[in-house]
Amino acid sequence: MANLIDGKQVSAAVKEQVRLETEKLVQESGKRPGLAVVIVGNNPASRVYVNNKKKACETVGFQSFEYTLPEDTTQEELLELVQTLNSDSNVNGILVQLPVPPQIDDKAIINAISAEKDVDAFHPENVGRIMIGDYAFLPCTPAGVMELIDSTGVEISGKKCVVIGRSNIVGKPMAMLLLHRSGTVTICHSRTQDLASVTREADILVAAVGKANFVTADMVKDGAVVIDVGMNRLENGKLCGDVDFAQVEPKASWITPVPGGVGPMTIAMLMKNTLTAFKQQNQLA
Ligand code: NAP
C-alpha cells in the first residue's frame, strides 16, 4: 500500500511560508506584493481558477487585481492592458489565464508580458533560463511536483524518472527540473513505442497526459513514486487523474491523489513566484 502525498498539506505549508515572509517584507518596506490576473471571456473552468488565485492572494497577504475582459476582446486591447500592467509598480506578477479566445494569439500575449513579471514562467526568456538552470521563476505545476516529491524524502539524484507528456507547460519543464536534480530522465509522448515497457522502468513516474485513468498497474514498477498531474473532468462531473488510482496505489510507494495532489500546489507555487518577483523588483533580500 502506498503512502499518500498530501498536496493540500504541502501547499498549505508553502503558502504559510509565503505569508510569513510577506508580512515581514511589508513591515520592512511598506510595500505589498501584487498579482494581476487577466481573464478574457466566460470559460467556467478559467473562472474557477481565477477565483482560487484571488483567494490564495488573500491568504498570503498579497494585493490582487482582477481584469475581466469580454469574449470579443481584440489582441490589441489585451496587449494594451499587458503594457499598462508591465509599467504599474504595484503589480509584481502578471498572469493571463489561458486559454484565450481564438482571435488572440496566446504566444503574442506571453511574449508581451515583462519577463520580470512573468510569474507563470511561460515567457521565452524564462523558459530559456530554466533550460540553463539559471532561473528566477519555475513554472508553477512542475515546481509544485518537485515540492511534492521532496516531501516524500525520496532522493531524485540517480533515479530513473519517466515523464509522460511533452507539453511546454508541464512535460518539458518537468523533465528539465528532474534533470537539474540529477534524475535520469525519459520523456514519453503519443509516438512512444511500447510505453508500458518504458514507464515500468521508472522509480519516479510523472503522468501529464490529459486522459482519465490512462496509467494502469501494468505500467508501474513496484515501489515507484507516482505523481498524477492529470485533471480530467468525467461525464458525471467528477475530477479524475491520469492514473488509475485504485489499480496503481497498491504497487506504488508514494502516490498523489486527484483531487488534492498536484492541483493545490500549482497555486501555492504561483504565490511563491509572485513573492520572488516582488523581492526582485524592489531589491529586497
Ligand atoms: P497537453 O498539452 O494536451 O499534453 C499532453 C501530452 O500527453 C502530450 O505531450 C501528448 O503527446 C501526450 N500524450 C497524449 N496521448 C498519449 C498517449 N497515448 N501516450 C503517451 N503520451 C500521450 O496537456 P498538458 O497541458 O501538459 O496537461 C496534461 C494534464 O495535466 C491535463 O489533464 C491537464 O488538465 C493537467 N494539468 C494540471 C495542472 C494542475 O495544476 N494540476 C496544470 C496543468 C495541466 P504528443 O505531444 O505526442 O501529442
CSV table of C-alpha atoms and ligand atoms in Angstrom, one decimal:
chain,number,residue,atom,x,y,z
A,1,MET,CA,0.0,0.0,0.0
A,2,ALA,CA,1.3,3.4,-1.0
A,3,ASN,CA,1.8,6.4,1.2
A,4,LEU,CA,-0.4,9.3,0.1
A,5,ILE,CA,1.3,12.5,-0.9
A,6,ASP,CA,-1.0,15.2,0.6
A,7,GLY,CA,-0.9,18.2,-1.8
A,8,LYS,CA,-3.3,20.1,0.4
A,9,GLN,CA,-0.9,19.9,3.3
A,10,VAL,CA,2.3,20.6,1.4
A,11,SER,CA,0.6,23.5,-0.5
A,12,ALA,CA,-0.6,25.0,2.8
A,13,ALA,CA,2.9,24.8,4.2
A,14,VAL,CA,4.3,26.7,1.1
A,15,LYS,CA,1.6,29.3,1.4
A,16,GLU,CA,2.2,29.8,5.1
A,17,GLN,CA,5.9,30.3,4.4
A,18,VAL,CA,5.0,32.9,1.7
A,19,ARG,CA,2.5,34.6,4.1
A,20,LEU,CA,5.1,34.9,6.9
A,21,GLU,CA,7.8,36.3,4.6
A,22,THR,CA,5.3,38.7,3.0
A,23,GLU,CA,4.3,40.0,6.5
A,24,LYS,CA,7.9,40.7,7.3
A,25,LEU,CA,8.7,42.4,4.0
A,26,VAL,CA,5.6,44.6,4.2
A,27,GLN,CA,6.7,45.8,7.6
A,28,GLU,CA,10.2,46.4,6.4
A,29,SER,CA,9.4,48.0,3.0
A,30,GLY,CA,5.9,49.5,3.4
A,31,LYS,CA,5.1,47.8,0.1
A,32,ARG,CA,2.9,44.8,-0.6
A,33,PRO,CA,3.2,42.2,-3.4
A,34,GLY,CA,0.6,42.5,-6.1
A,35,LEU,CA,-0.6,39.9,-8.6
A,36,ALA,CA,-2.7,40.9,-11.6
A,37,VAL,CA,-4.9,38.2,-13.1
A,38,VAL,CA,-6.5,38.8,-16.5
A,39,ILE,CA,-9.3,36.7,-17.8
A,40,VAL,CA,-10.9,37.0,-21.2
A,41,GLY,CA,-14.3,35.6,-21.8
A,42,ASN,CA,-16.5,33.3,-19.8
A,43,ASN,CA,-14.8,29.9,-19.7
A,44,PRO,CA,-16.2,28.4,-16.4
A,45,ALA,CA,-13.1,26.4,-15.6
A,46,SER,CA,-10.9,29.6,-16.0
A,47,ARG,CA,-13.3,31.4,-13.7
A,48,VAL,CA,-12.8,28.8,-11.0
A,49,TYR,CA,-9.0,29.0,-11.4
A,50,VAL,CA,-9.1,32.8,-11.2
A,51,ASN,CA,-11.3,32.8,-8.1
A,52,ASN,CA,-8.9,30.3,-6.5
A,53,LYS,CA,-5.9,32.5,-7.3
A,54,LYS,CA,-7.6,35.6,-5.8
A,55,LYS,CA,-8.4,33.6,-2.6
A,56,ALA,CA,-4.8,32.4,-2.4
A,57,CYS,CA,-3.6,36.1,-2.7
A,58,GLU,CA,-5.8,37.0,0.3
A,59,THR,CA,-4.5,34.0,2.3
A,60,VAL,CA,-0.8,35.1,1.8
A,61,GLY,CA,-1.5,38.8,2.1
A,62,PHE,CA,-1.0,40.0,-1.5
A,63,GLN,CA,-3.0,42.6,-3.3
A,64,SER,CA,-4.8,41.0,-6.3
A,65,PHE,CA,-6.0,42.9,-9.3
A,66,GLU,CA,-8.6,41.2,-11.5
A,67,TYR,CA,-9.3,42.2,-15.0
A,68,THR,CA,-12.3,40.5,-16.6
A,69,LEU,CA,-12.5,41.3,-20.4
A,70,PRO,CA,-15.3,40.4,-22.8
A,71,GLU,CA,-15.1,37.4,-25.1
A,72,ASP,CA,-14.7,39.6,-28.1
A,73,THR,CA,-11.6,41.5,-26.8
A,74,THR,CA,-9.1,42.1,-29.6
A,75,GLN,CA,-5.4,41.2,-29.3
A,76,GLU,CA,-4.5,44.9,-29.4
A,77,GLU,CA,-6.8,45.6,-26.5
A,78,LEU,CA,-5.3,42.8,-24.4
A,79,LEU,CA,-1.7,43.8,-25.4
A,80,GLU,CA,-2.5,47.4,-24.3
A,81,LEU,CA,-3.6,46.1,-20.9
A,82,VAL,CA,-0.5,44.0,-20.5
A,83,GLN,CA,1.7,47.0,-21.3
A,84,THR,CA,-0.2,49.0,-18.7
A,85,LEU,CA,0.4,46.3,-16.1
A,86,ASN,CA,4.0,46.0,-17.1
A,87,SER,CA,4.6,49.6,-16.1
A,88,ASP,CA,2.5,49.5,-12.9
A,89,SER,CA,4.8,49.3,-9.9
A,90,ASN,CA,2.0,47.9,-7.7
A,91,VAL,CA,1.8,44.9,-10.0
A,92,ASN,CA,4.7,42.5,-9.4
A,93,GLY,CA,3.2,39.5,-11.2
A,94,ILE,CA,1.0,39.2,-14.3
A,95,LEU,CA,-1.0,36.2,-15.3
A,96,VAL,CA,-3.2,36.0,-18.3
A,97,GLN,CA,-5.5,33.0,-17.8
A,98,LEU,CA,-5.3,30.6,-20.7
A,99,PRO,CA,-6.9,29.6,-23.0
A,100,VAL,CA,-7.7,33.0,-24.6
A,101,PRO,CA,-10.4,33.2,-27.3
A,102,PRO,CA,-9.2,32.3,-30.8
A,103,GLN,CA,-8.9,35.8,-32.2
A,104,ILE,CA,-6.0,36.3,-29.7
A,105,ASP,CA,-2.6,34.7,-30.3
A,106,ASP,CA,-1.5,33.5,-26.9
A,107,LYS,CA,2.2,33.5,-27.8
A,108,ALA,CA,2.0,37.2,-28.6
A,109,ILE,CA,0.5,37.9,-25.2
A,110,ILE,CA,3.0,35.7,-23.3
A,111,ASN,CA,5.9,37.4,-25.2
A,112,ALA,CA,4.5,40.9,-24.2
A,113,ILE,CA,4.5,40.2,-20.5
A,114,SER,CA,7.6,41.6,-18.9
A,115,ALA,CA,9.9,38.7,-18.1
A,116,GLU,CA,10.4,40.0,-14.6
A,117,LYS,CA,6.6,39.8,-14.0
A,118,ASP,CA,6.0,36.5,-15.8
A,119,VAL,CA,5.1,34.5,-12.7
A,120,ASP,CA,3.8,31.6,-14.8
A,121,ALA,CA,7.3,31.3,-16.3
A,122,PHE,CA,6.0,30.9,-19.8
A,123,HIS,CA,7.9,33.8,-21.4
A,124,PRO,CA,10.7,32.5,-23.8
A,125,GLU,CA,13.3,34.3,-21.7
A,126,ASN,CA,12.2,32.4,-18.6
A,127,VAL,CA,11.9,29.1,-20.5
A,128,GLY,CA,15.5,29.6,-21.7
A,129,ARG,CA,16.7,30.3,-18.2
A,130,ILE,CA,15.1,27.1,-17.0
A,131,MET,CA,17.0,25.2,-19.7
A,132,ILE,CA,20.3,26.5,-18.4
A,133,GLY,CA,19.4,26.2,-14.8
A,134,ASP,CA,19.7,29.9,-14.0
A,135,TYR,CA,16.1,30.9,-13.2
A,136,ALA,CA,14.1,33.2,-11.0
A,137,PHE,CA,10.8,31.5,-11.5
A,138,LEU,CA,9.9,27.9,-12.2
A,139,PRO,CA,6.7,27.0,-14.0
A,140,CYS,CA,4.1,26.5,-11.2
A,141,THR,CA,2.9,23.0,-11.9
A,142,PRO,CA,6.3,21.3,-12.4
A,143,ALA,CA,7.7,23.3,-9.4
A,144,GLY,CA,4.8,22.0,-7.4
A,145,VAL,CA,5.5,18.5,-8.4
A,146,MET,CA,9.1,18.9,-7.2
A,147,GLU,CA,7.9,20.1,-3.8
A,148,LEU,CA,5.7,17.0,-3.6
A,149,ILE,CA,8.5,14.6,-4.5
A,150,ASP,CA,10.7,16.3,-1.9
A,151,SER,CA,8.0,16.0,0.7
A,152,THR,CA,8.4,12.2,0.5
A,153,GLY,CA,12.1,12.3,1.3
A,154,VAL,CA,12.9,10.2,-1.7
A,155,GLU,CA,16.2,11.2,-3.3
A,156,ILE,CA,15.9,12.1,-7.0
A,157,SER,CA,19.6,12.0,-7.9
A,158,GLY,CA,20.4,8.9,-9.9
A,159,LYS,CA,16.8,7.7,-10.1
A,160,LYS,CA,15.1,6.7,-13.3
A,161,CYS,CA,12.4,9.3,-13.9
A,162,VAL,CA,9.8,9.0,-16.6
A,163,VAL,CA,7.5,11.9,-17.6
A,164,ILE,CA,4.5,11.0,-19.8
A,165,GLY,CA,3.7,14.2,-21.8
A,166,ARG,CA,5.9,16.8,-23.5
A,167,SER,CA,3.8,20.0,-23.3
A,168,ASN,CA,5.6,23.3,-22.8
A,169,ILE,CA,3.6,23.9,-19.7
A,170,VAL,CA,4.1,20.6,-17.9
A,171,GLY,CA,6.0,17.8,-19.5
A,172,LYS,CA,9.1,19.6,-20.9
A,173,PRO,CA,9.9,21.8,-17.9
A,174,MET,CA,9.1,18.8,-15.6
A,175,ALA,CA,11.7,16.8,-17.3
A,176,MET,CA,14.2,19.6,-17.1
A,177,LEU,CA,13.7,20.1,-13.3
A,178,LEU,CA,14.2,16.4,-12.7
A,179,LEU,CA,17.3,16.5,-14.8
A,180,HIS,CA,18.7,19.5,-12.8
A,181,ARG,CA,18.3,17.3,-9.7
A,182,SER,CA,20.3,14.6,-11.5
A,183,GLY,CA,17.5,12.2,-12.3
A,184,THR,CA,18.0,10.0,-15.4
A,185,VAL,CA,15.0,11.3,-17.3
A,186,THR,CA,13.0,9.9,-20.2
A,187,ILE,CA,10.1,11.9,-21.8
A,188,CYS,CA,7.3,9.9,-23.4
A,189,HIS,CA,4.6,11.1,-25.7
A,190,SER,CA,1.9,9.9,-28.1
A,191,ARG,CA,4.5,8.4,-30.5
A,192,THR,CA,6.4,6.5,-27.8
A,193,GLN,CA,6.5,2.8,-28.7
A,194,ASP,CA,5.7,0.2,-26.1
A,195,LEU,CA,5.1,2.9,-23.5
A,196,ALA,CA,4.5,0.4,-20.7
A,197,SER,CA,8.0,-1.0,-21.0
A,198,VAL,CA,9.4,2.5,-20.6
A,199,THR,CA,7.2,3.5,-17.7
A,200,ARG,CA,7.8,0.2,-15.8
A,201,GLU,CA,11.4,1.3,-15.5
A,202,ALA,CA,10.5,4.4,-13.6
A,203,ASP,CA,11.5,4.9,-10.0
A,204,ILE,CA,9.6,8.2,-10.3
A,205,LEU,CA,6.7,8.4,-12.7
A,206,VAL,CA,5.0,11.7,-13.6
A,207,ALA,CA,1.8,11.5,-15.7
A,208,ALA,CA,0.8,14.6,-17.6
A,209,VAL,CA,-1.3,13.2,-20.4
A,210,GLY,CA,-4.8,14.5,-20.0
A,211,LYS,CA,-6.5,11.1,-20.3
A,212,ALA,CA,-8.5,9.7,-17.4
A,213,ASN,CA,-7.1,6.5,-15.8
A,214,PHE,CA,-4.5,6.2,-18.5
A,215,VAL,CA,-1.8,4.8,-16.3
A,216,THR,CA,-2.6,1.3,-15.3
A,217,ALA,CA,-1.0,-1.1,-12.8
A,218,ASP,CA,1.0,-3.0,-15.5
A,219,MET,CA,2.7,0.3,-16.4
A,220,VAL,CA,4.1,0.9,-12.9
A,221,LYS,CA,7.2,-0.6,-11.2
A,222,ASP,CA,6.7,-1.9,-7.7
A,223,GLY,CA,7.6,0.8,-5.2
A,224,ALA,CA,7.6,3.7,-7.6
A,225,VAL,CA,6.7,7.2,-6.7
A,226,VAL,CA,3.7,8.1,-8.9
A,227,ILE,CA,2.8,11.7,-9.5
A,228,ASP,CA,-0.5,12.4,-11.2
A,229,VAL,CA,-0.7,15.8,-12.9
A,230,GLY,CA,-3.9,15.0,-14.9
A,231,MET,CA,-7.1,16.9,-14.3
A,232,ASN,CA,-9.8,15.3,-16.3
A,233,ARG,CA,-13.5,16.0,-15.9
A,234,LEU,CA,-15.6,12.9,-16.2
A,235,GLU,CA,-19.2,12.9,-17.6
A,236,ASN,CA,-20.6,12.7,-14.1
A,237,GLY,CA,-18.7,16.0,-13.3
A,238,LYS,CA,-16.1,14.3,-11.1
A,239,LEU,CA,-12.4,15.2,-11.4
A,240,CYS,CA,-10.2,12.3,-12.3
A,241,GLY,CA,-6.4,12.0,-12.8
A,242,ASP,CA,-4.3,10.3,-15.5
A,243,VAL,CA,-3.5,7.5,-13.1
A,244,ASP,CA,-5.9,4.7,-12.3
A,245,PHE,CA,-5.6,5.3,-8.6
A,246,ALA,CA,-7.3,2.1,-7.4
A,247,GLN,CA,-5.1,-0.1,-9.5
A,248,VAL,CA,-1.8,1.7,-9.1
A,249,GLU,CA,-1.9,2.6,-5.4
A,250,PRO,CA,-1.2,-0.9,-4.1
A,251,LYS,CA,2.0,-1.0,-6.3
A,252,ALA,CA,3.4,2.4,-5.6
A,253,SER,CA,5.5,3.5,-2.6
A,254,TRP,CA,4.1,7.1,-2.8
A,255,ILE,CA,1.2,8.4,-4.9
A,256,THR,CA,-0.7,11.7,-5.3
A,257,PRO,CA,-4.5,11.7,-5.2
A,258,VAL,CA,-6.7,13.6,-7.6
A,259,PRO,CA,-8.1,15.9,-6.4
A,260,GLY,CA,-5.8,17.0,-3.5
A,261,GLY,CA,-2.4,16.2,-5.1
A,262,VAL,CA,-0.7,18.4,-7.7
A,263,GLY,CA,-3.7,20.8,-8.2
A,264,PRO,CA,-3.3,22.8,-5.0
A,265,MET,CA,0.4,23.0,-5.5
A,266,THR,CA,0.2,25.0,-8.7
A,267,ILE,CA,-1.4,28.0,-7.0
A,268,ALA,CA,0.9,27.8,-4.0
A,269,MET,CA,3.9,28.0,-6.4
A,270,LEU,CA,2.3,30.9,-8.1
A,271,MET,CA,2.2,32.7,-4.8
A,272,LYS,CA,5.9,31.8,-4.3
A,273,ASN,CA,6.8,33.2,-7.7
A,274,THR,CA,4.9,36.4,-7.1
A,275,LEU,CA,6.8,37.0,-3.9
A,276,THR,CA,10.1,36.3,-5.7
A,277,ALA,CA,9.1,38.9,-8.3
A,278,PHE,CA,8.2,41.4,-5.7
A,279,LYS,CA,11.6,41.0,-3.9
A,280,GLN,CA,13.5,41.3,-7.2
A,281,GLN,CA,11.6,44.3,-8.3
A,282,ASN,CA,12.1,46.1,-5.0
A,283,GLN,CA,15.7,44.9,-4.4
A,284,LEU,CA,14.6,43.1,-1.2
A,285,ALA,CA,16.7,40.2,0.1
B,1,NAP,P1,-1.3,18.6,-23.4
B,1,NAP,O1,-0.7,19.8,-23.8
B,1,NAP,O2,-2.5,18.1,-24.0
B,1,NAP,O3,-0.2,17.4,-23.5
B,1,NAP,C1,-0.5,16.1,-23.3
B,1,NAP,C2,0.8,15.2,-23.6
B,1,NAP,O4,0.4,13.9,-23.4
B,1,NAP,C3,1.3,15.4,-25.0
B,1,NAP,O5,2.7,15.6,-25.0
B,1,NAP,C4,0.9,14.1,-25.7
B,1,NAP,O6,1.8,13.6,-26.7
B,1,NAP,C5,0.9,13.1,-24.5
B,1,NAP,N1,0.0,12.0,-24.9
B,1,NAP,C6,-1.3,12.0,-25.3
B,1,NAP,N2,-1.7,10.8,-25.5
B,1,NAP,C7,-0.7,9.9,-25.2
B,1,NAP,C8,-0.5,8.6,-25.3
B,1,NAP,N3,-1.5,7.7,-25.7
B,1,NAP,N4,0.7,8.0,-24.9
B,1,NAP,C9,1.7,8.8,-24.5
B,1,NAP,N5,1.6,10.2,-24.4
B,1,NAP,C10,0.4,10.7,-24.8
B,1,NAP,O7,-1.6,18.6,-21.8
B,1,NAP,P2,-0.9,19.4,-20.6
B,1,NAP,O8,-1.2,20.9,-20.7
B,1,NAP,O9,0.5,19.0,-20.5
B,1,NAP,O10,-1.7,18.8,-19.4
B,1,NAP,C11,-1.7,17.4,-19.1
B,1,NAP,C12,-2.7,17.1,-18.0
B,1,NAP,O11,-2.3,17.9,-16.8
B,1,NAP,C13,-4.1,17.6,-18.3
B,1,NAP,O12,-5.0,16.7,-17.7
B,1,NAP,C14,-4.2,18.9,-17.6
B,1,NAP,O13,-5.6,19.2,-17.3
B,1,NAP,C15,-3.4,18.7,-16.4
B,1,NAP,N6,-2.8,19.9,-15.8
B,1,NAP,C16,-2.9,20.0,-14.5
B,1,NAP,C17,-2.4,21.1,-13.8
B,1,NAP,C18,-2.5,21.2,-12.3
B,1,NAP,O14,-2.5,22.3,-11.8
B,1,NAP,N7,-2.8,20.1,-11.7
B,1,NAP,C19,-1.8,22.1,-14.5
B,1,NAP,C20,-1.6,21.9,-15.9
B,1,NAP,C21,-2.1,20.8,-16.6
B,1,NAP,P3,2.1,14.4,-28.1
B,1,NAP,O15,3.0,15.6,-27.7
B,1,NAP,O16,2.8,13.4,-28.9
B,1,NAP,O17,0.8,14.8,-28.6
